[in-house]
CSV table of C-alpha atoms and ligand atoms in Angstrom, one decimal:
chain,number,residue,atom,x,y,z
A,18,UNK,CA,102.2,127.4,79.4
A,19,UNK,CA,101.6,125.2,82.5
A,20,UNK,CA,102.5,127.1,85.8
A,21,UNK,CA,105.0,125.7,88.2
A,22,UNK,CA,104.1,125.6,91.9
A,23,UNK,CA,104.8,127.4,94.8
A,24,UNK,CA,106.3,125.2,97.8
A,25,UNK,CA,103.5,125.6,99.4
A,26,UNK,CA,101.2,124.5,97.0
A,27,UNK,CA,103.9,122.0,96.8
A,28,UNK,CA,103.6,120.8,100.6
A,29,UNK,CA,99.6,120.2,100.4
A,30,UNK,CA,99.9,118.5,96.9
A,31,UNK,CA,102.8,116.4,99.2
A,32,UNK,CA,100.2,115.9,102.1
A,33,UNK,CA,97.3,115.0,99.7
A,34,UNK,CA,100.0,112.4,98.3
A,35,UNK,CA,100.9,110.2,101.8
A,36,UNK,CA,97.1,110.3,102.4
A,37,UNK,CA,95.9,108.6,99.7
A,38,UNK,CA,99.5,106.1,99.7
A,39,UNK,CA,98.4,105.5,103.2
A,40,UNK,CA,94.8,104.8,101.9
A,41,UNK,CA,95.7,102.5,99.3
A,42,UNK,CA,98.0,100.5,102.2
A,43,UNK,CA,94.5,100.4,103.8
A,44,UNK,CA,92.7,98.5,100.9
A,45,UNK,CA,96.1,96.4,100.0
A,46,UNK,CA,95.5,94.9,104.1
A,47,UNK,CA,92.1,94.2,103.0
A,48,UNK,CA,92.9,92.8,99.6
A,49,UNK,CA,91.6,88.6,99.7
A,50,UNK,CA,89.9,86.1,98.2
A,51,UNK,CA,86.4,86.1,99.2
A,52,UNK,CA,86.2,90.3,99.7
A,53,UNK,CA,84.1,92.2,97.1
A,54,UNK,CA,85.4,95.4,95.7
A,55,UNK,CA,82.6,97.3,97.0
A,56,UNK,CA,84.0,96.1,100.7
A,57,UNK,CA,87.5,97.7,99.3
A,58,UNK,CA,86.0,100.9,98.3
A,59,UNK,CA,83.7,101.5,102.1
A,60,UNK,CA,87.3,100.8,103.7
A,61,UNK,CA,88.8,103.9,101.4
A,62,UNK,CA,86.3,106.1,101.7
A,63,UNK,CA,86.1,105.8,105.6
A,64,UNK,CA,89.8,106.1,106.0
A,65,UNK,CA,89.9,109.5,103.7
A,66,UNK,CA,87.0,111.3,105.3
A,67,UNK,CA,88.4,110.0,108.8
A,68,UNK,CA,91.5,112.5,107.8
A,69,UNK,CA,89.5,115.0,106.9
A,70,UNK,CA,89.3,114.4,103.2
A,71,UNK,CA,87.5,114.3,100.4
A,72,UNK,CA,87.2,111.1,98.4
A,73,UNK,CA,87.5,113.3,94.8
A,74,UNK,CA,86.6,110.4,92.7
A,75,UNK,CA,83.2,110.6,93.5
A,76,UNK,CA,80.9,112.4,91.6
A,77,UNK,CA,84.1,113.6,89.4
A,78,UNK,CA,82.3,114.5,85.8
A,79,UNK,CA,79.3,112.1,87.0
A,80,UNK,CA,81.8,108.8,88.5
A,81,UNK,CA,79.7,107.0,90.7
A,82,UNK,CA,81.9,105.6,93.8
A,83,UNK,CA,85.0,106.6,96.0
A,84,UNK,CA,87.5,104.8,94.2
A,85,UNK,CA,88.0,103.2,90.9
A,86,UNK,CA,87.9,99.3,91.1
A,87,UNK,CA,89.1,97.4,88.5
A,88,UNK,CA,90.2,94.0,88.1
A,89,UNK,CA,92.0,91.7,85.5
A,90,UNK,CA,90.8,92.8,82.4
A,91,UNK,CA,89.7,96.5,83.0
A,92,UNK,CA,92.3,98.7,82.7
A,93,UNK,CA,91.2,101.5,84.7
A,94,UNK,CA,87.3,103.6,85.9
A,95,UNK,CA,86.0,100.2,87.4
A,96,UNK,CA,83.1,100.7,89.7
A,97,UNK,CA,83.5,98.8,92.9
A,98,UNK,CA,80.6,95.9,93.0
A,99,UNK,CA,79.4,92.8,94.7
A,100,UNK,CA,82.2,91.2,92.5
A,101,UNK,CA,84.3,88.8,94.8
A,102,UNK,CA,88.0,88.3,94.7
A,103,UNK,CA,89.0,85.0,94.0
A,104,UNK,CA,92.3,83.5,94.1
A,105,UNK,CA,94.4,84.6,91.3
A,106,UNK,CA,92.7,88.0,90.3
A,107,UNK,CA,94.3,91.1,89.8
A,108,UNK,CA,92.9,94.2,91.9
A,109,UNK,CA,93.6,97.9,91.0
A,110,UNK,CA,92.7,101.0,93.6
A,111,UNK,CA,93.0,104.1,92.0
A,112,UNK,CA,92.4,106.8,94.8
A,113,UNK,CA,92.1,110.5,94.3
A,114,UNK,CA,91.9,112.8,97.6
A,115,UNK,CA,90.4,116.2,98.3
A,116,UNK,CA,92.5,117.8,101.3
A,117,UNK,CA,92.8,121.7,102.0
A,118,UNK,CA,91.7,122.4,98.4
A,119,UNK,CA,94.2,120.0,96.5
A,120,UNK,CA,94.2,116.6,94.9
A,121,UNK,CA,95.7,113.3,96.0
A,122,UNK,CA,96.0,111.0,93.5
A,123,UNK,CA,97.9,107.1,93.2
A,124,UNK,CA,96.7,103.4,92.1
A,125,UNK,CA,98.3,100.4,92.8
A,126,UNK,CA,97.5,96.6,91.2
A,127,UNK,CA,97.3,94.4,94.0
A,128,UNK,CA,98.0,90.4,93.4
A,129,UNK,CA,94.8,88.6,95.3
A,130,UNK,CA,96.8,85.8,96.5
A,131,UNK,CA,99.2,83.8,94.4
A,132,UNK,CA,99.0,84.2,90.4
A,133,UNK,CA,100.4,83.2,87.6
A,134,UNK,CA,103.6,83.7,86.2
A,135,UNK,CA,102.7,85.9,83.5
A,136,UNK,CA,100.7,87.9,85.8
A,137,UNK,CA,103.4,88.3,88.3
A,138,UNK,CA,105.5,89.3,85.7
A,139,UNK,CA,102.8,92.1,84.4
A,140,UNK,CA,102.7,93.8,87.4
A,141,UNK,CA,106.6,93.7,88.4
A,142,UNK,CA,107.0,95.5,84.6
A,143,UNK,CA,104.6,97.8,84.7
A,144,UNK,CA,105.5,99.2,88.3
A,145,UNK,CA,109.3,99.3,86.7
A,146,UNK,CA,108.4,101.2,84.0
A,147,UNK,CA,106.2,103.8,86.0
A,148,UNK,CA,109.6,104.1,87.9
A,149,UNK,CA,111.1,104.2,84.3
A,150,UNK,CA,108.9,107.2,83.1
A,151,UNK,CA,110.1,109.1,87.1
A,152,UNK,CA,113.6,108.9,86.1
A,153,UNK,CA,113.0,110.8,83.1
A,154,UNK,CA,110.7,113.6,84.8
A,155,UNK,CA,113.6,116.3,85.1
A,156,UNK,CA,113.6,119.4,84.9
A,157,UNK,CA,114.6,120.4,80.9
A,158,UNK,CA,113.3,117.3,79.7
A,159,UNK,CA,110.3,117.0,77.7
A,160,UNK,CA,107.3,115.0,78.2
A,161,UNK,CA,107.8,112.7,75.5
A,162,UNK,CA,110.9,111.7,77.7
A,163,UNK,CA,108.4,110.3,80.5
A,164,UNK,CA,106.5,108.5,77.4
A,165,UNK,CA,109.6,107.2,75.7
A,166,UNK,CA,111.0,105.7,79.0
A,167,UNK,CA,107.6,104.0,80.2
A,168,UNK,CA,107.2,102.3,76.4
A,169,UNK,CA,110.6,101.0,75.7
A,170,UNK,CA,110.7,99.3,78.7
A,171,UNK,CA,106.9,98.1,78.7
A,172,UNK,CA,107.4,96.9,75.0
A,173,UNK,CA,110.6,95.4,75.4
A,174,UNK,CA,109.5,93.4,78.2
A,175,UNK,CA,107.1,91.9,75.3
A,176,UNK,CA,103.8,94.2,77.1
A,177,UNK,CA,102.0,96.6,75.1
A,178,UNK,CA,101.1,100.4,76.5
A,179,UNK,CA,97.8,101.5,76.4
A,180,UNK,CA,97.2,104.6,74.3
A,181,UNK,CA,93.9,105.7,75.3
A,182,UNK,CA,94.6,107.2,79.1
A,183,UNK,CA,97.5,109.3,80.2
A,184,UNK,CA,98.5,111.0,83.3
A,185,UNK,CA,98.3,114.5,83.8
A,186,UNK,CA,99.1,117.5,85.6
A,187,UNK,CA,97.9,117.7,89.7
A,188,UNK,CA,97.3,121.0,91.4
A,189,UNK,CA,94.3,122.5,92.5
A,190,UNK,CA,92.2,120.3,89.7
A,191,UNK,CA,92.6,116.4,90.0
A,192,UNK,CA,93.3,116.5,86.0
A,193,UNK,CA,95.4,119.6,84.7
A,194,UNK,CA,97.8,120.4,81.7
A,195,UNK,CA,99.8,119.0,81.0
A,196,UNK,CA,98.7,115.6,79.8
A,197,UNK,CA,101.4,112.5,80.2
A,198,UNK,CA,100.8,109.9,77.6
A,199,UNK,CA,102.7,106.3,78.3
A,200,UNK,CA,104.2,106.5,74.9
A,201,UNK,CA,106.1,108.8,72.8
A,202,UNK,CA,109.2,110.3,71.6
A,203,UNK,CA,112.2,111.3,72.9
A,204,UNK,CA,112.7,115.5,72.7
A,205,UNK,CA,108.9,115.8,71.6
A,206,UNK,CA,106.0,117.6,73.9
A,207,UNK,CA,105.4,120.2,76.5
A,208,UNK,CA,108.8,121.4,78.4
A,209,UNK,CA,109.3,120.3,81.9
A,210,UNK,CA,110.2,122.5,84.7
A,211,UNK,CA,111.4,122.9,88.0
A,212,UNK,CA,108.3,122.8,90.2
A,213,UNK,CA,105.6,121.3,87.8
A,214,UNK,CA,103.9,118.4,89.7
A,215,UNK,CA,102.2,115.1,87.7
A,216,UNK,CA,100.9,112.3,88.3
A,217,UNK,CA,102.5,109.5,85.6
A,218,UNK,CA,100.5,106.4,85.4
A,219,UNK,CA,101.4,103.4,83.1
A,220,UNK,CA,98.4,101.1,82.0
A,221,UNK,CA,99.9,98.1,80.5
A,222,UNK,CA,98.4,95.0,78.9
A,223,UNK,CA,99.4,91.7,78.5
A,224,UNK,CA,98.8,91.5,75.8
A,225,UNK,CA,97.0,93.2,72.7
A,226,UNK,CA,97.0,97.5,73.4
A,227,UNK,CA,93.7,98.0,71.7
A,228,UNK,CA,90.9,98.9,74.7
A,229,UNK,CA,87.0,99.3,74.9
A,230,UNK,CA,84.9,101.3,76.8
A,231,UNK,CA,81.9,99.2,78.5
A,232,UNK,CA,78.3,99.8,78.2
A,233,UNK,CA,78.4,101.8,81.6
A,234,UNK,CA,80.4,104.6,80.0
A,235,UNK,CA,83.2,104.4,82.1
A,236,UNK,CA,84.9,100.8,82.6
A,237,UNK,CA,87.9,99.9,80.2
A,238,UNK,CA,88.6,96.6,79.2
A,239,UNK,CA,90.9,95.0,76.9
A,240,UNK,CA,89.9,94.1,74.1
A,241,UNK,CA,91.8,90.7,74.2
A,242,UNK,CA,90.7,89.8,77.6
A,243,UNK,CA,94.1,90.0,78.9
A,244,UNK,CA,94.9,91.6,82.4
A,245,UNK,CA,96.0,94.5,82.9
A,246,UNK,CA,97.8,96.9,85.8
A,247,UNK,CA,97.6,100.1,86.5
A,248,UNK,CA,100.3,101.9,88.5
A,249,UNK,CA,100.0,105.4,89.4
A,250,UNK,CA,102.6,108.1,91.8
A,251,UNK,CA,102.0,112.0,91.9
A,252,UNK,CA,106.0,113.7,91.9
A,253,UNK,CA,107.1,117.4,91.2
A,254,UNK,CA,109.6,118.1,88.5
A,255,UNK,CA,113.2,119.1,89.9
A,256,UNK,CA,116.1,119.6,88.2
A,257,UNK,CA,118.3,116.4,88.2
A,258,UNK,CA,115.5,113.8,89.5
A,259,UNK,CA,111.6,114.2,90.2
A,260,UNK,CA,110.6,114.1,94.2
A,261,UNK,CA,107.8,111.4,95.1
A,262,UNK,CA,104.9,113.3,96.4
A,263,UNK,CA,102.6,109.8,97.2
A,264,UNK,CA,104.2,106.3,97.5
A,265,UNK,CA,104.2,102.8,98.1
A,266,UNK,CA,106.6,102.0,100.9
A,267,UNK,CA,103.1,102.3,103.5
A,268,UNK,CA,102.4,99.6,101.1
A,269,UNK,CA,105.6,97.4,100.3
A,270,UNK,CA,107.0,97.9,104.0
A,271,UNK,CA,103.7,96.1,105.5
A,272,UNK,CA,104.4,92.9,106.2
A,273,UNK,CA,100.5,92.5,106.2
A,274,UNK,CA,100.1,93.2,102.4
A,275,UNK,CA,100.6,90.9,99.6
A,276,UNK,CA,101.6,92.8,96.7
B,329,MG,MG1,94.5,108.1,89.4
B,330,MG,MG1,95.7,109.7,87.8
């Protein structure tokens, strides 16, 4: 059984959610042609540490960097590197914080300059699918309702959902039960209860859903080299409507950020 969080715990998760959301916006301000993904990781790490928190991905199961920096056909878990972003790329920052003993975890895919029309639609559909999932994450529903909402929206748009990776509960641990797949059947899976805190994070490919693991053991790529997008928010399940603990507002209300 998944234990719902207390209101005190939810407030600590919200503090983390706000910090991780602000960190994504700091990164977003710097995303542009000519910037390396290592530079973007450094911005995130500095911002997190300046706020008295720890970048929780660093060292997590051996992950060697402060953030996941995934470009174009990399779905998730890319290493920040000397790769120089160029016009037309897409860049996903997936960022975690550890603050006051609790975790934050959110992700956003940024266009680098102007992207082609199909890629623009991939970003829009993936983000919209996340909100479809959040709408389904109400007390009394089941985890499969979230996955069904994401999957049906994505597939109707002609894109595909990655099956090998999923969202998760969050609390003192970054990854807690239940797993929250981005595909599924309505009415199936663990029951959602008021106070459960989860990360919903669709990973969507412009082409087929097949992926492979890179030789470094971390980066997950699309098999057909198509672009992949990833948006993640932390929410608390409530009766009637889930409440956001992280937000994209810091990104999308900042006129300096290309999103
Ligand atoms: Mg994440
Ligand atoms: Mg996550």
